[in-house]
Amino acid sequence: MNNPKGLSAEKLNQVHSITNNFTSLFGEEVKYRRLSLQLTQADLTHLLCECGIEITQSYISRLEAGSRKDPSIKLVLALATILSISLDKIVASSEHDENSH
């Protein structure tokens, strides 16, 4: 029986799975778009700094590798804007990956 004050274990697992799928796919897309624009991780770090987001080159590396699972919404939106990434496609892919399991 579902707890009206909390998520069921199944729903909680679904949220974690979709979130992990999203950040993994997003990291892959960041790397793909960055390389296609011939930007280094240092270049991208500098561009983010101009937007008021101070992160390290190491953070970008971990995000691209999928080992950084908690990027802020501000960072996601800034990267999506700078690199022209379609977030709706990544969200749809994340949900599709979850539904195919």
CSV table of C-alpha atoms in Angstrom, one decimal:
chain,number,residue,atom,x,y,z
A,1,MET,CA,0.0,0.0,0.0
A,2,ASN,CA,1.3,3.5,-0.9
A,3,ASN,CA,2.1,5.9,1.9
A,4,PRO,CA,0.1,9.1,1.2
A,5,LYS,CA,2.8,11.1,2.9
A,6,GLY,CA,5.7,9.6,1.0
A,7,LEU,CA,6.7,7.8,-2.1
A,8,SER,CA,6.4,4.0,-2.6
A,9,ALA,CA,9.6,2.1,-2.9
A,10,GLU,CA,8.8,1.5,-6.6
A,11,LYS,CA,8.2,5.2,-7.3
A,12,LEU,CA,11.4,6.2,-5.4
A,13,ASN,CA,13.4,3.7,-7.4
A,14,GLN,CA,11.9,5.1,-10.6
A,15,VAL,CA,12.9,8.6,-9.6
A,16,HIS,CA,16.4,7.6,-8.9
A,17,SER,CA,16.7,5.6,-12.1
A,18,ILE,CA,15.4,8.5,-14.3
A,19,THR,CA,17.6,11.0,-12.5
A,20,ASN,CA,20.7,8.8,-13.0
A,21,ASN,CA,19.8,8.2,-16.6
A,22,PHE,CA,19.4,11.9,-17.2
A,23,THR,CA,22.7,12.9,-15.6
A,24,SER,CA,24.5,10.2,-17.5
A,25,LEU,CA,22.9,11.1,-20.9
A,26,PHE,CA,23.4,14.8,-20.1
A,27,GLY,CA,27.1,14.3,-19.4
A,28,GLU,CA,27.6,12.4,-22.6
A,29,GLU,CA,25.8,15.2,-24.5
A,30,VAL,CA,27.9,17.9,-22.8
A,31,LYS,CA,31.1,16.1,-23.9
A,32,TYR,CA,29.8,15.6,-27.5
A,33,ARG,CA,28.7,19.2,-27.9
A,34,ARG,CA,31.8,20.6,-26.3
A,35,LEU,CA,34.1,18.6,-28.6
A,36,SER,CA,31.9,19.4,-31.7
A,37,LEU,CA,32.4,23.1,-30.8
A,38,GLN,CA,36.1,22.5,-30.4
A,39,LEU,CA,36.0,23.7,-26.8
A,40,THR,CA,38.3,22.4,-24.1
A,41,GLN,CA,37.0,21.7,-20.6
A,42,ALA,CA,39.0,24.8,-19.5
A,43,ASP,CA,37.2,26.8,-22.1
A,44,LEU,CA,33.8,25.6,-20.9
A,45,THR,CA,34.8,26.3,-17.3
A,46,HIS,CA,35.7,29.9,-18.3
A,47,LEU,CA,32.3,30.4,-20.2
A,48,LEU,CA,30.4,29.1,-17.1
A,49,CYS,CA,32.4,31.5,-14.9
A,50,GLU,CA,31.2,34.4,-17.2
A,51,CYS,CA,27.7,33.2,-16.4
A,52,GLY,CA,28.4,33.4,-12.7
A,53,ILE,CA,28.9,29.6,-12.2
A,54,GLU,CA,32.2,28.8,-10.7
A,55,ILE,CA,33.1,25.1,-11.1
A,56,THR,CA,36.4,23.4,-11.8
A,57,GLN,CA,37.6,21.6,-14.9
A,58,SER,CA,37.6,18.5,-12.8
A,59,TYR,CA,33.9,18.9,-12.2
A,60,ILE,CA,33.3,19.1,-15.9
A,61,SER,CA,35.4,16.0,-16.4
A,62,ARG,CA,33.4,14.1,-13.8
A,63,LEU,CA,30.1,15.3,-15.2
A,64,GLU,CA,31.0,14.2,-18.7
A,65,ALA,CA,32.1,10.8,-17.4
A,66,GLY,CA,28.8,10.3,-15.6
A,67,SER,CA,30.4,10.2,-12.2
A,68,ARG,CA,28.9,13.5,-11.1
A,69,LYS,CA,25.2,12.7,-10.3
A,70,ASP,CA,24.0,16.0,-8.8
A,71,PRO,CA,24.5,19.0,-11.1
A,72,SER,CA,22.4,22.0,-10.1
A,73,ILE,CA,19.5,23.1,-12.3
A,74,LYS,CA,21.4,26.4,-12.8
A,75,LEU,CA,24.4,24.5,-14.1
A,76,VAL,CA,22.3,22.2,-16.3
A,77,LEU,CA,20.5,25.2,-17.8
A,78,ALA,CA,23.7,27.2,-18.4
A,79,LEU,CA,25.4,24.2,-20.1
A,80,ALA,CA,22.3,23.5,-22.2
A,81,THR,CA,22.3,27.2,-23.3
A,82,ILE,CA,26.0,27.5,-24.0
A,83,LEU,CA,26.2,24.2,-25.8
A,84,SER,CA,22.8,24.3,-27.5
A,85,ILE,CA,21.7,21.0,-25.8
A,86,SER,CA,18.0,20.0,-26.1
A,87,LEU,CA,17.0,19.1,-22.6
A,88,ASP,CA,13.6,17.8,-23.7
A,89,LYS,CA,15.2,15.1,-25.8
A,90,ILE,CA,17.5,14.1,-22.9
A,91,VAL,CA,14.5,13.9,-20.5
A,92,ALA,CA,12.5,11.8,-23.1
A,93,SER,CA,15.5,9.5,-23.5
A,94,SER,CA,15.9,9.2,-19.7
A,95,GLU,CA,12.3,8.2,-19.3
A,96,HIS,CA,12.4,5.8,-22.3
A,97,ASP,CA,15.5,4.1,-20.8
A,98,GLU,CA,13.6,3.7,-17.5
A,99,ASN,CA,10.5,2.3,-19.2
A,100,SER,CA,12.6,-0.2,-21.2
A,101,HIS,CA,13.8,-1.9,-18.0
